[in-house]
mmCIF file of C-alpha atoms and ligand atoms in Angstrom:
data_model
loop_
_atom_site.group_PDB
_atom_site.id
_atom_site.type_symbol
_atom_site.label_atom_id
_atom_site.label_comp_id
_atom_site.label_asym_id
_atom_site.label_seq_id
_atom_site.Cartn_x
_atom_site.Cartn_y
_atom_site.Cartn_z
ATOM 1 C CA UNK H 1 7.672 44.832 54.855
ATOM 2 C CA UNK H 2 10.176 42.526 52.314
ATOM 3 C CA UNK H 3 9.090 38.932 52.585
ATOM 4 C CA UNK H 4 11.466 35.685 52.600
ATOM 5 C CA UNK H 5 10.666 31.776 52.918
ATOM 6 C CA UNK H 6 11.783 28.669 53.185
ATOM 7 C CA UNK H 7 10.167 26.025 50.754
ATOM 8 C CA UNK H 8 10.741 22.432 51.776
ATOM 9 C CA UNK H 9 8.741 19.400 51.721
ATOM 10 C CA UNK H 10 8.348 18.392 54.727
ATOM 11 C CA UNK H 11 9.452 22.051 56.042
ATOM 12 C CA UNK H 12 8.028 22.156 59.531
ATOM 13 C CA UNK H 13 11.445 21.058 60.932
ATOM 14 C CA UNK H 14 12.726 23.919 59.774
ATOM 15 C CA UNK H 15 14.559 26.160 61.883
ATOM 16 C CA UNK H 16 15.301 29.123 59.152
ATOM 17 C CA UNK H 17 12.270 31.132 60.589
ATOM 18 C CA UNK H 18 14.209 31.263 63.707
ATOM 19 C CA UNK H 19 17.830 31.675 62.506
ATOM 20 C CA UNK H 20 16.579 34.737 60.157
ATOM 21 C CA UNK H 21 14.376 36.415 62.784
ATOM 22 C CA UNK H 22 17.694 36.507 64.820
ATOM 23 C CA UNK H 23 19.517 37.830 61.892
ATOM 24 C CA UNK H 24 16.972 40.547 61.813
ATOM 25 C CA UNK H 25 16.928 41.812 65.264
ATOM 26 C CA UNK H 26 20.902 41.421 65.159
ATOM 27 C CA UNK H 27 21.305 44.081 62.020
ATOM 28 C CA UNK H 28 18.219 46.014 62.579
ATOM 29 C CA UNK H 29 16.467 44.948 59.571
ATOM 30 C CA UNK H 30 12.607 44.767 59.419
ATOM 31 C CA UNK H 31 11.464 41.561 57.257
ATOM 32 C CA UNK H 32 9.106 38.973 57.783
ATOM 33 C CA UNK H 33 10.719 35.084 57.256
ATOM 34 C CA UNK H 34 8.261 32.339 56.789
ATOM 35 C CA UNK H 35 8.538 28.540 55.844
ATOM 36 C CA UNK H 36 6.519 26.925 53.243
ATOM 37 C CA UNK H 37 5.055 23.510 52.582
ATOM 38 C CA UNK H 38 5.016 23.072 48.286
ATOM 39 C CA UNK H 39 3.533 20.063 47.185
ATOM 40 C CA UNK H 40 6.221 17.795 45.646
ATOM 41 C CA UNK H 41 5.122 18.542 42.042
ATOM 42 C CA UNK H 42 4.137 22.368 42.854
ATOM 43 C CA UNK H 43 7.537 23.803 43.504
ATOM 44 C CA UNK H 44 7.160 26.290 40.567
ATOM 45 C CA UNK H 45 4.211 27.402 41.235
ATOM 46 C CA UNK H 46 4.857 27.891 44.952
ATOM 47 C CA UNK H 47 7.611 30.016 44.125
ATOM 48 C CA UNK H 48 6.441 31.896 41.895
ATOM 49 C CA UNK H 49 2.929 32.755 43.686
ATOM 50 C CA UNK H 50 5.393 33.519 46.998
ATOM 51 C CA UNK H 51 7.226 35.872 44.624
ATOM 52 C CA UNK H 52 3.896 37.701 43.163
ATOM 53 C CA UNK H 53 2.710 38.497 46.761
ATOM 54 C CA UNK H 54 5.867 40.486 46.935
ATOM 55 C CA UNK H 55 8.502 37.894 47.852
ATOM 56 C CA UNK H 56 11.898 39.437 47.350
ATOM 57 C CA UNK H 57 14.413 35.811 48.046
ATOM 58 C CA UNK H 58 13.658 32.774 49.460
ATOM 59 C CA UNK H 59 15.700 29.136 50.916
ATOM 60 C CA UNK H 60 15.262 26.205 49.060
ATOM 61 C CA UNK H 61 15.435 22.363 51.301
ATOM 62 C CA UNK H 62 14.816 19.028 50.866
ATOM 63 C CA UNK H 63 14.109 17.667 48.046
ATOM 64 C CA UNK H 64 14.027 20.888 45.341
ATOM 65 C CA UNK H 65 17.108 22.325 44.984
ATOM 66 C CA UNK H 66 18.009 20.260 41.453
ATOM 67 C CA UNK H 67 14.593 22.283 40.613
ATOM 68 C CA UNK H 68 15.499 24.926 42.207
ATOM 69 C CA UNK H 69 19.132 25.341 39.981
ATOM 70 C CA UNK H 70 16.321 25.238 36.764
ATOM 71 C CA UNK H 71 14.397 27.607 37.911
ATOM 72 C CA UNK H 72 16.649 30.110 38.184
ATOM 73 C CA UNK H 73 17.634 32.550 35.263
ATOM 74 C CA UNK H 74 21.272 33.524 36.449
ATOM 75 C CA UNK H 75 23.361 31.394 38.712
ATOM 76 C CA UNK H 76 26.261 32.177 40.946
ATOM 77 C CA UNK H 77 29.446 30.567 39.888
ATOM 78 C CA UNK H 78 29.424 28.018 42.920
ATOM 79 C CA UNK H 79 25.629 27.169 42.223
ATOM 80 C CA UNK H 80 26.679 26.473 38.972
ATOM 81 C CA UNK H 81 29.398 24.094 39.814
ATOM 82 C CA UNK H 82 26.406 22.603 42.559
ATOM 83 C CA UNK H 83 23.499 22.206 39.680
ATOM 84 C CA UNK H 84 21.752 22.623 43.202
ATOM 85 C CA UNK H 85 20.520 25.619 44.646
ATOM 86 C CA UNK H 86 19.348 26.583 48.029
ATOM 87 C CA UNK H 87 18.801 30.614 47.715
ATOM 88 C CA UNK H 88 16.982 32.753 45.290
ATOM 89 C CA UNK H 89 16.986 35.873 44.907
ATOM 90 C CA UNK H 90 14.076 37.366 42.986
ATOM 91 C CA UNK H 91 15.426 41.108 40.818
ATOM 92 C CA UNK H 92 14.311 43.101 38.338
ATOM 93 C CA UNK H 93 12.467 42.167 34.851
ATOM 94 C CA UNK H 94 11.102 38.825 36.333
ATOM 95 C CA UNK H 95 15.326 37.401 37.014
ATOM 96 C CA UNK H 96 15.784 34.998 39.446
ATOM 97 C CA UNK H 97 19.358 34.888 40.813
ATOM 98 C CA UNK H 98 19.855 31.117 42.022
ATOM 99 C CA UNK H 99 22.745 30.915 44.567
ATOM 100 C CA UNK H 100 24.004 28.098 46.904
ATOM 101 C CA UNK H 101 25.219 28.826 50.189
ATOM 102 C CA UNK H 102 25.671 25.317 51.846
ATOM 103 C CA UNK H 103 29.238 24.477 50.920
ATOM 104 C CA UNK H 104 30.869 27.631 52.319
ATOM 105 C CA UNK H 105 28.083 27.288 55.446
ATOM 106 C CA UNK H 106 29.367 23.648 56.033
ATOM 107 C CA UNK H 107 33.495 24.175 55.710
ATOM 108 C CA UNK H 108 32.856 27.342 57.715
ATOM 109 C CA UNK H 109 31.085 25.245 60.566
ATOM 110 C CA UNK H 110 33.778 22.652 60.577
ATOM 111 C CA UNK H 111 37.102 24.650 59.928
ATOM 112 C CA UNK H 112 35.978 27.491 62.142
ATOM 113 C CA UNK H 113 33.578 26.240 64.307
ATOM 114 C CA UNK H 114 34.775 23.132 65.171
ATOM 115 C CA UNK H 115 38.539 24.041 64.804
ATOM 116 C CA UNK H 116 38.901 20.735 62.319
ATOM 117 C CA UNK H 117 41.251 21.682 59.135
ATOM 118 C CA UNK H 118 40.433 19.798 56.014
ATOM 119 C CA UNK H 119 43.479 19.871 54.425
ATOM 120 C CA UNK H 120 44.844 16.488 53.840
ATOM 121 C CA UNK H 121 42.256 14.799 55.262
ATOM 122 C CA UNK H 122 39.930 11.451 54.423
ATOM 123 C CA UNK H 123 36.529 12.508 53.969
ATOM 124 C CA UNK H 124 33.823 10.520 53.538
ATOM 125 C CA UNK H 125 30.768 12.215 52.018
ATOM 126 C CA UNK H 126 26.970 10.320 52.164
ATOM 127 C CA UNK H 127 24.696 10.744 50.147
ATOM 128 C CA UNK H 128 24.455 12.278 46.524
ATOM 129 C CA UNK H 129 21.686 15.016 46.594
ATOM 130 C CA UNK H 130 21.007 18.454 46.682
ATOM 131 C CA UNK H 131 23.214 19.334 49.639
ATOM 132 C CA UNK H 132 25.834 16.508 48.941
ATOM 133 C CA UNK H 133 26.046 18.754 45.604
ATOM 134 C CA UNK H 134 26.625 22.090 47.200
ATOM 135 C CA UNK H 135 29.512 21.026 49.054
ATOM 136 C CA UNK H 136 31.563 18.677 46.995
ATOM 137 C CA UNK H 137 33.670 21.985 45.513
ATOM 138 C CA UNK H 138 33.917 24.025 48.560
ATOM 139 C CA UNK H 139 35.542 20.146 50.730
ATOM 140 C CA UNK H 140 37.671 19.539 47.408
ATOM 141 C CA UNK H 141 38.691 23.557 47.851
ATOM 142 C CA UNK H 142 40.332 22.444 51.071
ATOM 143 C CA UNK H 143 42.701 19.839 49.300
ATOM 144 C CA UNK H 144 41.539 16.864 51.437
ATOM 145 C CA UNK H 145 44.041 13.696 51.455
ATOM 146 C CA UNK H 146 40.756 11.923 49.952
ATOM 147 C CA UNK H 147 37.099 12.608 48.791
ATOM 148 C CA UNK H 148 34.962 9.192 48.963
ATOM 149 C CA UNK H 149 31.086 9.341 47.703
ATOM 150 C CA UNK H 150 29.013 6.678 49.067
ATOM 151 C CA UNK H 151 25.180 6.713 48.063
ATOM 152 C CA UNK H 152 22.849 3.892 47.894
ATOM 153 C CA UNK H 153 22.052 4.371 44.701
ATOM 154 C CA UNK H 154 25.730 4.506 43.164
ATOM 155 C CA UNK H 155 25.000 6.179 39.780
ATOM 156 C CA UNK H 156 23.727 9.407 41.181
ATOM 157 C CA UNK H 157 27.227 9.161 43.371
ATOM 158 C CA UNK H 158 29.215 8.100 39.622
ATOM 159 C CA UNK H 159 27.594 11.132 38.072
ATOM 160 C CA UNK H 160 28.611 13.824 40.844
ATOM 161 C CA UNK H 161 32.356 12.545 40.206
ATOM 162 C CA UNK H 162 31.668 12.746 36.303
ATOM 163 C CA UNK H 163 30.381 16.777 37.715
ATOM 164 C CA UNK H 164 33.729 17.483 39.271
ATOM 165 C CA UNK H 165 36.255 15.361 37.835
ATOM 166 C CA UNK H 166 37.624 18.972 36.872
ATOM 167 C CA UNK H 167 38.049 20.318 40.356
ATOM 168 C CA UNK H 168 39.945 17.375 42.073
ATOM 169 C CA UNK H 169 39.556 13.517 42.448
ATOM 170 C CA UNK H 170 36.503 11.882 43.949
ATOM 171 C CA UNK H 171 36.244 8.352 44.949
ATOM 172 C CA UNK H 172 32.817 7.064 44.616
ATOM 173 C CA UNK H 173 30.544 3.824 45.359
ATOM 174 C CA UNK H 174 27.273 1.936 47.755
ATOM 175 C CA UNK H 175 28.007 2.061 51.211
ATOM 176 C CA UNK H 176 29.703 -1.392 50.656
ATOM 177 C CA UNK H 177 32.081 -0.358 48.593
ATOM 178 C CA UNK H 178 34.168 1.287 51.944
ATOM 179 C CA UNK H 179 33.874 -1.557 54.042
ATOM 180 C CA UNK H 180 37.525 -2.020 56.113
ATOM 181 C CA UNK H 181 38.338 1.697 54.570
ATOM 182 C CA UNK H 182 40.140 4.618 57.309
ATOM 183 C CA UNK H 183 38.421 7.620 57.583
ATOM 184 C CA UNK H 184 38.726 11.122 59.304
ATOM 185 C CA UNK H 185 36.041 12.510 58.717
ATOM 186 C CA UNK H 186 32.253 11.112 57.732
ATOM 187 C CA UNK H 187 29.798 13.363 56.775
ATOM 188 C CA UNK H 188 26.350 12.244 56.674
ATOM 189 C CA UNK H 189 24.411 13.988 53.965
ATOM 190 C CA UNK H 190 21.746 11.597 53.588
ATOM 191 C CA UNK H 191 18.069 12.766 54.420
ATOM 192 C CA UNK H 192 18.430 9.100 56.612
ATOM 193 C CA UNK H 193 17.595 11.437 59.733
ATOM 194 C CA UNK H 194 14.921 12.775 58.647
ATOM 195 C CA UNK H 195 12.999 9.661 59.197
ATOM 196 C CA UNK H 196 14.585 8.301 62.051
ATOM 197 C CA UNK H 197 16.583 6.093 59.670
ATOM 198 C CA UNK H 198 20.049 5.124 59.257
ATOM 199 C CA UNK H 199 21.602 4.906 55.533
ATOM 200 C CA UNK H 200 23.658 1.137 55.198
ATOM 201 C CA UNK H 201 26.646 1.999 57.184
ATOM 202 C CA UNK H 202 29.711 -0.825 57.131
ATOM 203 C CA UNK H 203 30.510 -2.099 60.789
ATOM 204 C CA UNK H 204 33.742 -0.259 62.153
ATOM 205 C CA UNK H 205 33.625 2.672 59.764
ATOM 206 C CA UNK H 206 33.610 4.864 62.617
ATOM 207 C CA UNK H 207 36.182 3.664 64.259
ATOM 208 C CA UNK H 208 39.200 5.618 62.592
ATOM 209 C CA UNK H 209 37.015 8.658 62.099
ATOM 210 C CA UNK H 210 37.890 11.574 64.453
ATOM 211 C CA UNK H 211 34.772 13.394 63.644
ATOM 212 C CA UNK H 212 31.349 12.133 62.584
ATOM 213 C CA UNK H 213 28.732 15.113 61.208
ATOM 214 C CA UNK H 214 25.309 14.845 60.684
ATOM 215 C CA UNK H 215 23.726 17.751 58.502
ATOM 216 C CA UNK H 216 20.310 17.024 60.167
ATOM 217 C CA UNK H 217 20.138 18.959 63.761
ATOM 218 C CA UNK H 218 17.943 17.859 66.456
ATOM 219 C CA UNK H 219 17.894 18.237 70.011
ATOM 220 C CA UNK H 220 18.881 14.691 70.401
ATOM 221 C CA UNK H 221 21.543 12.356 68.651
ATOM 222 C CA UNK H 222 20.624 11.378 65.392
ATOM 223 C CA UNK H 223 20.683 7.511 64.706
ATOM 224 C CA UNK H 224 23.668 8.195 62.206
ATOM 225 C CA UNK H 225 25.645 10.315 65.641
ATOM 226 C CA UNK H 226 24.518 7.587 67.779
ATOM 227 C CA UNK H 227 25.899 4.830 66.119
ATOM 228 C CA UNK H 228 29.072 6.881 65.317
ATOM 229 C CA UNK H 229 29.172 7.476 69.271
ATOM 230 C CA UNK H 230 28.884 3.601 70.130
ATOM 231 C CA UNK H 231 31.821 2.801 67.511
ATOM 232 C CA UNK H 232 33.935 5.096 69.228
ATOM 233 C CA UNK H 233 34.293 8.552 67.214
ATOM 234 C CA UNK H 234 35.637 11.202 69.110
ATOM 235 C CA UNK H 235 33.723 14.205 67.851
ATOM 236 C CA UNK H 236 29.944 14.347 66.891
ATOM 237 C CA UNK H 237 28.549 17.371 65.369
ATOM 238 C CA UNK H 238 25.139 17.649 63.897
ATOM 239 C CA UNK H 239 24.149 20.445 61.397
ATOM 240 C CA UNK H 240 22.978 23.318 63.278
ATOM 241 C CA UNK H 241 26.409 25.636 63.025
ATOM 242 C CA UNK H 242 25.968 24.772 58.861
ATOM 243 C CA UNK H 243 22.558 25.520 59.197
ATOM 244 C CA UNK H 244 23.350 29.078 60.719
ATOM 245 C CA UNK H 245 26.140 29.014 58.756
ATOM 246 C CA UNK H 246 24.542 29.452 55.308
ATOM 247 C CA UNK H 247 21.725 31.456 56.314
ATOM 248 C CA UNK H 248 24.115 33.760 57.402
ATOM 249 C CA UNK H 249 25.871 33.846 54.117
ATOM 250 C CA UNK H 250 21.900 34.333 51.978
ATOM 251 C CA UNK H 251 21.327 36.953 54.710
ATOM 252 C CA UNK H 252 24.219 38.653 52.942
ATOM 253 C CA UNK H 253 23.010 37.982 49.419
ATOM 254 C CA UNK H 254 19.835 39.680 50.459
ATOM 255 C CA UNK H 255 20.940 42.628 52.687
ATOM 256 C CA UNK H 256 24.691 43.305 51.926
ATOM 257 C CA UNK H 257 25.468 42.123 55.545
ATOM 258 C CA UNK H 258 26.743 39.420 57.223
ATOM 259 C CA UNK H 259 25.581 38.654 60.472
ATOM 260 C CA UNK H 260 27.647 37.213 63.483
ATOM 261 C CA UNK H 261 26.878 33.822 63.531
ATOM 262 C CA UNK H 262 28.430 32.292 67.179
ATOM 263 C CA UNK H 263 25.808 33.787 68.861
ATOM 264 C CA UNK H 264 22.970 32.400 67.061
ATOM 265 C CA UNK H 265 24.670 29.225 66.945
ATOM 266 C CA UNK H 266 23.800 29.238 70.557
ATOM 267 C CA UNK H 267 20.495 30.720 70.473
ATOM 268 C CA UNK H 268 19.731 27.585 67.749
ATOM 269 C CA UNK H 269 20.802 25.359 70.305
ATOM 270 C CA UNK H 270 18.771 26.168 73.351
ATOM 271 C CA UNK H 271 15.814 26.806 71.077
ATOM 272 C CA UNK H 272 16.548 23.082 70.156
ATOM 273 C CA UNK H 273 16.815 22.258 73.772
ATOM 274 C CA UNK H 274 13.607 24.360 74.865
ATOM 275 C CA UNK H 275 11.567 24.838 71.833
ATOM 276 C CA UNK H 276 9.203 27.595 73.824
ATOM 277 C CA UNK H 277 12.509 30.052 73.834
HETATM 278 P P1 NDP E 301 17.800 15.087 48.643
HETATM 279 O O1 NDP E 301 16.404 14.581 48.679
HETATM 280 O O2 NDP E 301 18.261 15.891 47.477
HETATM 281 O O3 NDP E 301 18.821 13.810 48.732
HETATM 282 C C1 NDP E 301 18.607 12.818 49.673
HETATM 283 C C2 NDP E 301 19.810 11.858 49.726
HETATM 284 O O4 NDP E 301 19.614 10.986 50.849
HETATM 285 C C3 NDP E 301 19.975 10.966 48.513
HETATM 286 O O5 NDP E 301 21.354 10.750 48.291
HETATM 287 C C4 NDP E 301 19.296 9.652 48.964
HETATM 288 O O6 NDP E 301 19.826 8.491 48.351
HETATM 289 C C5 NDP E 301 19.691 9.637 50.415
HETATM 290 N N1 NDP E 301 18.803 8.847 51.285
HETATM 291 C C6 NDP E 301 17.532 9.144 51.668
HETATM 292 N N2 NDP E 301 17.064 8.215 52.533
HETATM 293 C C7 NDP E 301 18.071 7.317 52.705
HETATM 294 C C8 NDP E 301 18.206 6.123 53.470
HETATM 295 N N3 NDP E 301 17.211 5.676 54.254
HETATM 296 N N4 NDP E 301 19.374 5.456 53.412
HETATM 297 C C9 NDP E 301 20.396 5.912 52.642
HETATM 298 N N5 NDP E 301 20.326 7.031 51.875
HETATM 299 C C10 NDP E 301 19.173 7.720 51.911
HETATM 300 O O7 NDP E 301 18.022 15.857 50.033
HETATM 301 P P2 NDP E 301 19.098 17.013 50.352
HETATM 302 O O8 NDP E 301 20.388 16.571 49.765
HETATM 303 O O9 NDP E 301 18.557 18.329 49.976
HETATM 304 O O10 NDP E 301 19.154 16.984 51.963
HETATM 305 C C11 NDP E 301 19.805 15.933 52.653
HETATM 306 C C12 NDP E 301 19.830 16.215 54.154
HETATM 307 O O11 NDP E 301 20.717 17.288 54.477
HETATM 308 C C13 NDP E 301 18.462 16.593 54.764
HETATM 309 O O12 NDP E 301 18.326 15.903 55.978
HETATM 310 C C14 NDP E 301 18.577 18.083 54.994
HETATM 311 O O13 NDP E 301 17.738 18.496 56.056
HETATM 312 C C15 NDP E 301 20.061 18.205 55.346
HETATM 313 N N6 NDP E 301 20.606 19.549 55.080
HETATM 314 C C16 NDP E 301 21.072 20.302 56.124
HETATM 315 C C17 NDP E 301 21.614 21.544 55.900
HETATM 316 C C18 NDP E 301 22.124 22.354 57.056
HETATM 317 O O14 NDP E 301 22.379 23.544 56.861
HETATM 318 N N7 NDP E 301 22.339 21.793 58.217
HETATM 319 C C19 NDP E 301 21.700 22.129 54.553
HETATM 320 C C20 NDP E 301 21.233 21.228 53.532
HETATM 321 C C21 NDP E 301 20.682 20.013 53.802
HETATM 322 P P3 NDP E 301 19.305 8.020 46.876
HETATM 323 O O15 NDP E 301 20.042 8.884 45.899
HETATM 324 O O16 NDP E 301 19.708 6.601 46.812
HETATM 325 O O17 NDP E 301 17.815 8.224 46.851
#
């Protein structure tokens, strides 16, 4: 039977297992989808052990997919532009395709999903890792009125506008920085949530922001959705339609098929509700 994973650190939150063993029964495909725990300086060798046991592609989270994007020997044109990955691959003669799949999972969610066009819009982006990375060029592909970086430490936000400068303008800074500034959108891509915690937010930021999106899903606000809730912001999404989203889109890396995503949208969401389901 092929074999996929998830490799994360932490990874039990993860609800790939789930989303892919939909996929499966959906399209008819017979594959086994695990998630797995790499020690934060084994990432390598965790892939590449998964891949001698027969692995044929596999997810990369939090916090490896700048390793991930070295690792692999060919790149897809938007993991390129990313320098983050978060899907191998694994081919012939030892190649490792490295793709990334959250950008187009992300605008899908929100354009689609959530009926919100970008286009002209004042975005406010958080955070300046992996998954910040991934979907910097797919936003700026929507011509938004404004693309604002905000990261706590500012040089990793600096060098992601240096990254793109050639794709569109980025506005970048701490959290500080956009005090008193109107936004439409604020999209938390911090791994704050993960811990319960809530990056430095300035008082009122929410307030002119019509939506407020937390990549982290959970079965209950996040502190960053709360707080964007209290201020006033009219819609609150969390990450769980991005989440489906790109799997969706490595499902059809892997198997040449893209599964219909609405439903397991849904299914996500009561399995968040009633984790036995
Ligand atoms: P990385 O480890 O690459 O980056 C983490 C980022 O979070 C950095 O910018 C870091 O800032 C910032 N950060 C961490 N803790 C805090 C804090 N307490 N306050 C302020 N900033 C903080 O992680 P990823 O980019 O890979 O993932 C980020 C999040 O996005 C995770 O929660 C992940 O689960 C989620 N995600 C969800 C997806 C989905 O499909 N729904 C897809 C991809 C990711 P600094 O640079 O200063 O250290």
């Amino acid at each position: 039977m092929d074999t996929y994973a998830v490799v994360g650190n932490p990874v039990a939150h993860s609800k790939s297992p789930f989303i892919h063993a939909r996929f499966a029964q959906q399209t008819g495909r017979i594959m086994h989808y695990t998630a797995l725990l790499a020690p934060l300086d084994g990432f390598e060798q965790t892939v590449l052990d998964f891949r001698k046991t027969g692995g044929k592609g596999m997810n990369i989270t939090v916090p490896f997919k700048f390793e991930a994007f070295t690792l692999a020997s060919r790149l897809t044109d938007r993991a390129n532009a990313a320098r983050a990955v978060n899907t191998f691959r694994f081919e012939e003669k030892e190649e490792i395709l490295g793709d990334n799949t959250d950008g187009v999972g992300l605008v899908r969610d929100i354009e689609v999903n959530l009926n919100f066009p970008l286009a002209g819009k004042r975005i406010l982006l958080m955070g300046a890792g992996g998954a910040a990375s991934g979907v910097i060029l797919p936003l700026l592909q929507q011509q938004p009125g404004l693309l604002a970086i905000a990261n706590r430490t500012p040089d990793k936000a600096a060098s992601l506008q240096r990254q793109f400068a050639s794709h569109g303008n980025i506005t970048t800074g701490h959290y500080h920085d956009f005090a008193g500034q109107r936004f439409d959108l604020i999209i938390n891509a911090t791994s704050a949530s993960l811990h319960n915690e809530l990056p430095p937010i300035p008082a009122d930021l929410f307030q002119s922001a019509s939506l407020a999106y937390d990549m982290l899903y959970s079965s209950k606000l996040t502190p960053f959705l709360e707080l964007a809730k209290m201020q006033g912001t009219e819609h609150l999404a969390d990450g769980a339609g991005m989440l489906v989203e790109q799997a969706a889109e490595s499902f059809l890396l892997w198997h040449g098929i893209r599964p219909e995503t609405q439903i397991v949208i849904r299914q996500l969401r009561d399995h968040l509700r009633h984790p036995a389901s």
